[in-house]
């Protein structure tokens, strides 16, 4: 991750923890704009969990543009999906928890991408959602939001240390949402 992106990510997350939303917005916008111009870099960042957390918390902003919110949600999804592959248990657990929350709390911004993923085998990084189609009769399709809820339950089940993961949520609203 380049120095400017890393700096903006650390400053945005620190601002969020201090509930300094104007500073969070300033640094998060720089991150958003970076990936708008360099979308492929999202797949090769060093700290996908941190970048994903910033996209996720920005979903709480009053944003009238649905497209911006969808990009934030999709970017958070990609980052958390990448962080799930971490060998570090705490990173894996937090990524699973945050991805679970994203699929429940912000599913309206992901519904189109998830529907596409469930129809196309091998569409990364949403491909693990397609497993919900395996073994189901063709005349019994599940609604996309049901698939998202099943996936959220699966992710919750994959959290190894459920007691400790709650400590990763630094703002009371996040902690309450997870609990």
PDB file of C-alpha atoms in Angstrom:
ATOM      1  CA  UNK A   1       0.000   0.000   0.000  1.00  0.00           C
ATOM      2  CA  UNK A   2       1.487   3.361  -0.927  1.00  0.00           C
ATOM      3  CA  UNK A   3       2.309   5.896   1.784  1.00  0.00           C
ATOM      4  CA  UNK A   4      -0.549   8.313   1.007  1.00  0.00           C
ATOM      5  CA  UNK A   5      -3.132   5.539   1.055  1.00  0.00           C
ATOM      6  CA  UNK A   6      -1.723   4.100   4.268  1.00  0.00           C
ATOM      7  CA  UNK A   7      -1.661   7.539   5.892  1.00  0.00           C
ATOM      8  CA  UNK A   8      -5.252   8.269   4.869  1.00  0.00           C
ATOM      9  CA  UNK A   9      -6.401   4.874   6.141  1.00  0.00           C
ATOM     10  CA  UNK A  10      -4.769   5.323   9.544  1.00  0.00           C
ATOM     11  CA  UNK A  11      -6.022   8.895   9.882  1.00  0.00           C
ATOM     12  CA  UNK A  12      -9.568   7.929   8.860  1.00  0.00           C
ATOM     13  CA  UNK A  13      -9.715   5.047  11.331  1.00  0.00           C
ATOM     14  CA  UNK A  14      -8.272   7.169  14.141  1.00  0.00           C
ATOM     15  CA  UNK A  15     -10.814   9.897  13.394  1.00  0.00           C
ATOM     16  CA  UNK A  16     -13.629   7.341  13.483  1.00  0.00           C
ATOM     17  CA  UNK A  17     -12.468   6.117  16.889  1.00  0.00           C
ATOM     18  CA  UNK A  18     -12.436   9.696  18.157  1.00  0.00           C
ATOM     19  CA  UNK A  19     -15.833  10.346  16.550  1.00  0.00           C
ATOM     20  CA  UNK A  20     -14.290  13.125  14.447  1.00  0.00           C
ATOM     21  CA  UNK A  21     -16.505  12.578  11.435  1.00  0.00           C
ATOM     22  CA  UNK A  22     -15.306  15.525   9.358  1.00  0.00           C
ATOM     23  CA  UNK A  23     -11.711  14.243   9.471  1.00  0.00           C
ATOM     24  CA  UNK A  24     -12.971  10.719   8.789  1.00  0.00           C
ATOM     25  CA  UNK A  25     -14.875  11.978   5.763  1.00  0.00           C
ATOM     26  CA  UNK A  26     -11.865  13.913   4.447  1.00  0.00           C
ATOM     27  CA  UNK A  27      -9.481  10.945   4.584  1.00  0.00           C
ATOM     28  CA  UNK A  28     -12.124   8.411   3.525  1.00  0.00           C
ATOM     29  CA  UNK A  29     -12.870  10.504   0.433  1.00  0.00           C
ATOM     30  CA  UNK A  30      -9.187  10.369  -0.496  1.00  0.00           C
ATOM     31  CA  UNK A  31      -9.313   6.562  -0.178  1.00  0.00           C
ATOM     32  CA  UNK A  32     -12.538   6.341  -2.177  1.00  0.00           C
ATOM     33  CA  UNK A  33     -11.100   8.529  -4.945  1.00  0.00           C
ATOM     34  CA  UNK A  34      -7.879   6.513  -5.019  1.00  0.00           C
ATOM     35  CA  UNK A  35      -9.755   3.293  -5.742  1.00  0.00           C
ATOM     36  CA  UNK A  36     -12.158   4.941  -8.195  1.00  0.00           C
ATOM     37  CA  UNK A  37      -9.096   5.742 -10.317  1.00  0.00           C
ATOM     38  CA  UNK A  38      -7.223   2.504  -9.486  1.00  0.00           C
ATOM     39  CA  UNK A  39      -9.879  -0.182  -8.893  1.00  0.00           C
ATOM     40  CA  UNK A  40      -7.605  -3.153  -9.549  1.00  0.00           C
ATOM     41  CA  UNK A  41      -5.363  -2.104  -6.647  1.00  0.00           C
ATOM     42  CA  UNK A  42      -8.167  -3.070  -4.276  1.00  0.00           C
ATOM     43  CA  UNK A  43      -7.291  -6.717  -4.923  1.00  0.00           C
ATOM     44  CA  UNK A  44      -3.640  -6.317  -3.930  1.00  0.00           C
ATOM     45  CA  UNK A  45      -3.640  -4.066  -0.859  1.00  0.00           C
ATOM     46  CA  UNK A  46      -1.632  -5.010   2.213  1.00  0.00           C
ATOM     47  CA  UNK A  47      -4.299  -4.073   4.762  1.00  0.00           C
ATOM     48  CA  UNK A  48      -7.650  -5.132   3.343  1.00  0.00           C
ATOM     49  CA  UNK A  49      -9.310  -5.240   6.766  1.00  0.00           C
ATOM     50  CA  UNK A  50      -8.457  -1.614   7.545  1.00  0.00           C
ATOM     51  CA  UNK A  51      -9.523  -0.325   4.132  1.00  0.00           C
ATOM     52  CA  UNK A  52     -12.714  -2.391   4.311  1.00  0.00           C
ATOM     53  CA  UNK A  53     -13.550  -0.970   7.736  1.00  0.00           C
ATOM     54  CA  UNK A  54     -13.274   2.556   6.385  1.00  0.00           C
ATOM     55  CA  UNK A  55     -15.573   1.811   3.459  1.00  0.00           C
ATOM     56  CA  UNK A  56     -18.007   0.129   5.849  1.00  0.00           C
ATOM     57  CA  UNK A  57     -18.221   2.972   8.375  1.00  0.00           C
ATOM     58  CA  UNK A  58     -18.717   5.469   5.554  1.00  0.00           C
ATOM     59  CA  UNK A  59     -21.933   3.673   4.652  1.00  0.00           C
ATOM     60  CA  UNK A  60     -23.357   5.474   7.665  1.00  0.00           C
ATOM     61  CA  UNK A  61     -22.882   8.885   6.029  1.00  0.00           C
ATOM     62  CA  UNK A  62     -25.922  10.720   4.694  1.00  0.00           C
ATOM     63  CA  UNK A  63     -25.161  10.083   1.019  1.00  0.00           C
ATOM     64  CA  UNK A  64     -27.890  10.822  -1.512  1.00  0.00           C
ATOM     65  CA  UNK A  65     -26.018   9.090  -4.345  1.00  0.00           C
ATOM     66  CA  UNK A  66     -26.950   5.384  -4.314  1.00  0.00           C
ATOM     67  CA  UNK A  67     -24.040   4.567  -6.663  1.00  0.00           C
ATOM     68  CA  UNK A  68     -21.474   5.882  -4.172  1.00  0.00           C
ATOM     69  CA  UNK A  69     -22.995   3.781  -1.409  1.00  0.00           C
ATOM     70  CA  UNK A  70     -22.976   0.705  -3.636  1.00  0.00           C
ATOM     71  CA  UNK A  71     -19.299   1.221  -4.458  1.00  0.00           C
ATOM     72  CA  UNK A  72     -18.484   1.632  -0.751  1.00  0.00           C
ATOM     73  CA  UNK A  73     -20.364  -1.554   0.123  1.00  0.00           C
ATOM     74  CA  UNK A  74     -18.818  -3.519  -2.748  1.00  0.00           C
ATOM     75  CA  UNK A  75     -15.321  -2.304  -1.859  1.00  0.00           C
ATOM     76  CA  UNK A  76     -15.856  -3.247   1.795  1.00  0.00           C
ATOM     77  CA  UNK A  77     -17.106  -6.660   0.669  1.00  0.00           C
ATOM     78  CA  UNK A  78     -14.025  -7.230  -1.494  1.00  0.00           C
ATOM     79  CA  UNK A  79     -11.680  -6.120   1.294  1.00  0.00           C
ATOM     80  CA  UNK A  80     -13.332  -8.267   3.974  1.00  0.00           C
ATOM     81  CA  UNK A  81     -13.438 -11.258   1.635  1.00  0.00           C
ATOM     82  CA  UNK A  82      -9.714 -10.857   1.062  1.00  0.00           C
ATOM     83  CA  UNK A  83      -9.055 -10.478   4.805  1.00  0.00           C
ATOM     84  CA  UNK A  84     -10.926 -13.748   5.473  1.00  0.00           C
ATOM     85  CA  UNK A  85      -7.901 -15.517   3.988  1.00  0.00           C
ATOM     86  CA  UNK A  86      -5.603 -14.148   6.679  1.00  0.00           C
ATOM     87  CA  UNK A  87      -3.652 -16.657   8.709  1.00  0.00           C
ATOM     88  CA  UNK A  88      -4.061 -14.401  11.743  1.00  0.00           C
ATOM     89  CA  UNK A  89      -7.099 -15.537  13.720  1.00  0.00           C
ATOM     90  CA  UNK A  90      -8.009 -12.047  14.956  1.00  0.00           C
ATOM     91  CA  UNK A  91      -7.962 -10.633  11.407  1.00  0.00           C
ATOM     92  CA  UNK A  92      -9.987 -13.567  10.068  1.00  0.00           C
ATOM     93  CA  UNK A  93     -12.543 -13.287  12.872  1.00  0.00           C
ATOM     94  CA  UNK A  94     -12.989  -9.537  12.529  1.00  0.00           C
ATOM     95  CA  UNK A  95     -13.286  -9.811   8.740  1.00  0.00           C
ATOM     96  CA  UNK A  96     -15.957 -12.511   9.123  1.00  0.00           C
ATOM     97  CA  UNK A  97     -17.840 -10.416  11.695  1.00  0.00           C
ATOM     98  CA  UNK A  98     -17.711  -7.271   9.590  1.00  0.00           C
ATOM     99  CA  UNK A  99     -18.683  -9.113   6.418  1.00  0.00           C
ATOM    100  CA  UNK A 100     -21.584 -10.677   8.287  1.00  0.00           C
ATOM    101  CA  UNK A 101     -22.731  -7.243   9.470  1.00  0.00           C
ATOM    102  CA  UNK A 102     -22.325  -5.838   5.957  1.00  0.00           C
ATOM    103  CA  UNK A 103     -24.559  -8.556   4.510  1.00  0.00           C
ATOM    104  CA  UNK A 104     -27.249  -7.870   7.098  1.00  0.00           C
ATOM    105  CA  UNK A 105     -27.095  -4.134   7.768  1.00  0.00           C
ATOM    106  CA  UNK A 106     -26.142  -2.841   4.308  1.00  0.00           C
ATOM    107  CA  UNK A 107     -27.536  -5.558   2.052  1.00  0.00           C
ATOM    108  CA  UNK A 108     -29.590  -3.075   0.016  1.00  0.00           C
ATOM    109  CA  UNK A 109     -26.325  -1.781  -1.478  1.00  0.00           C
ATOM    110  CA  UNK A 110     -25.044  -5.273  -2.284  1.00  0.00           C
ATOM    111  CA  UNK A 111     -28.179  -6.974  -3.545  1.00  0.00           C
ATOM    112  CA  UNK A 112     -27.407  -6.497  -7.270  1.00  0.00           C
ATOM    113  CA  UNK A 113     -23.842  -7.820  -7.025  1.00  0.00           C
ATOM    114  CA  UNK A 114     -24.862 -10.750  -4.889  1.00  0.00           C
ATOM    115  CA  UNK A 115     -27.625 -11.671  -7.331  1.00  0.00           C
ATOM    116  CA  UNK A 116     -25.098 -11.622 -10.190  1.00  0.00           C
ATOM    117  CA  UNK A 117     -22.678 -13.762  -8.179  1.00  0.00           C
ATOM    118  CA  UNK A 118     -25.321 -16.357  -7.432  1.00  0.00           C
ATOM    119  CA  UNK A 119     -26.128 -16.662 -11.134  1.00  0.00           C
ATOM    120  CA  UNK A 120     -22.540 -16.902 -12.396  1.00  0.00           C
ATOM    121  CA  UNK A 121     -20.224 -19.615 -11.146  1.00  0.00           C
ATOM    122  CA  UNK A 122     -16.684 -18.484 -10.350  1.00  0.00           C
ATOM    123  CA  UNK A 123     -17.431 -14.756 -10.102  1.00  0.00           C
ATOM    124  CA  UNK A 124     -14.861 -13.516  -7.630  1.00  0.00           C
ATOM    125  CA  UNK A 125     -14.894 -12.349  -4.838  1.00  0.00           C
ATOM    126  CA  UNK A 126     -18.581 -13.091  -4.468  1.00  0.00           C
ATOM    127  CA  UNK A 127     -18.182 -16.687  -5.650  1.00  0.00           C
ATOM    128  CA  UNK A 128     -18.568 -18.223  -2.214  1.00  0.00           C
ATOM    129  CA  UNK A 129     -22.174 -16.967  -2.247  1.00  0.00           C
ATOM    130  CA  UNK A 130     -22.941 -19.208  -5.224  1.00  0.00           C
ATOM    131  CA  UNK A 131     -22.718 -22.299  -3.006  1.00  0.00           C
ATOM    132  CA  UNK A 132     -26.276 -21.601  -1.890  1.00  0.00           C
ATOM    133  CA  UNK A 133     -27.473 -22.642  -5.343  1.00  0.00           C
ATOM    134  CA  UNK A 134     -25.796 -26.060  -5.196  1.00  0.00           C
ATOM    135  CA  UNK A 135     -28.172 -28.870  -4.406  1.00  0.00           C
ATOM    136  CA  UNK A 136     -31.336 -26.776  -4.525  1.00  0.00           C
ATOM    137  CA  UNK A 137     -34.061 -27.802  -6.937  1.00  0.00           C
ATOM    138  CA  UNK A 138     -34.273 -25.422  -9.902  1.00  0.00           C
ATOM    139  CA  UNK A 139     -37.944 -24.775  -9.209  1.00  0.00           C
ATOM    140  CA  UNK A 140     -37.137 -23.635  -5.651  1.00  0.00           C
ATOM    141  CA  UNK A 141     -34.922 -20.563  -5.994  1.00  0.00           C
ATOM    142  CA  UNK A 142     -34.074 -18.656  -2.858  1.00  0.00           C
ATOM    143  CA  UNK A 143     -34.394 -14.894  -2.724  1.00  0.00           C
ATOM    144  CA  UNK A 144     -31.073 -13.088  -2.817  1.00  0.00           C
ATOM    145  CA  UNK A 145     -31.595 -11.535   0.599  1.00  0.00           C
ATOM    146  CA  UNK A 146     -32.180 -15.038   2.008  1.00  0.00           C
ATOM    147  CA  UNK A 147     -28.869 -16.161   0.516  1.00  0.00           C
ATOM    148  CA  UNK A 148     -27.213 -13.174   2.145  1.00  0.00           C
ATOM    149  CA  UNK A 149     -28.699 -14.082   5.529  1.00  0.00           C
ATOM    150  CA  UNK A 150     -27.601 -17.712   5.166  1.00  0.00           C
ATOM    151  CA  UNK A 151     -24.115 -16.472   4.294  1.00  0.00           C
ATOM    152  CA  UNK A 152     -24.117 -14.145   7.309  1.00  0.00           C
ATOM    153  CA  UNK A 153     -25.013 -17.098   9.541  1.00  0.00           C
ATOM    154  CA  UNK A 154     -22.242 -19.152   7.928  1.00  0.00           C
ATOM    155  CA  UNK A 155     -19.763 -16.326   8.576  1.00  0.00           C
ATOM    156  CA  UNK A 156     -20.866 -16.043  12.210  1.00  0.00           C
ATOM    157  CA  UNK A 157     -20.292 -19.766  12.597  1.00  0.00           C
ATOM    158  CA  UNK A 158     -16.785 -19.339  11.110  1.00  0.00           C
ATOM    159  CA  UNK A 159     -15.718 -16.827  13.804  1.00  0.00           C
ATOM    160  CA  UNK A 160     -13.343 -18.801  15.988  1.00  0.00           C
ATOM    161  CA  UNK A 161     -13.211 -16.476  19.013  1.00  0.00           C
ATOM    162  CA  UNK A 162     -16.639 -14.847  19.265  1.00  0.00           C
ATOM    163  CA  UNK A 163     -15.922 -13.493  22.750  1.00  0.00           C
ATOM    164  CA  UNK A 164     -12.817 -11.583  21.708  1.00  0.00           C
ATOM    165  CA  UNK A 165     -13.996 -10.311  18.317  1.00  0.00           C
ATOM    166  CA  UNK A 166     -16.446  -7.931  19.995  1.00  0.00           C
ATOM    167  CA  UNK A 167     -13.425  -6.019  21.363  1.00  0.00           C
ATOM    168  CA  UNK A 168     -12.461  -5.056  17.807  1.00  0.00           C
ATOM    169  CA  UNK A 169     -15.493  -2.777  17.559  1.00  0.00           C
ATOM    170  CA  UNK A 170     -14.301   0.542  18.943  1.00  0.00           C
ATOM    171  CA  UNK A 171     -17.518   2.519  18.695  1.00  0.00           C
ATOM    172  CA  UNK A 172     -20.551   1.486  20.795  1.00  0.00           C
ATOM    173  CA  UNK A 173     -22.880   1.457  17.768  1.00  0.00           C
ATOM    174  CA  UNK A 174     -20.657  -1.053  15.980  1.00  0.00           C
ATOM    175  CA  UNK A 175     -20.425  -3.228  19.075  1.00  0.00           C
ATOM    176  CA  UNK A 176     -24.212  -3.186  19.498  1.00  0.00           C
ATOM    177  CA  UNK A 177     -24.743  -4.053  15.826  1.00  0.00           C
ATOM    178  CA  UNK A 178     -22.448  -7.065  16.117  1.00  0.00           C
ATOM    179  CA  UNK A 179     -23.946  -8.259  19.399  1.00  0.00           C
TER     180      UNK A 179
END
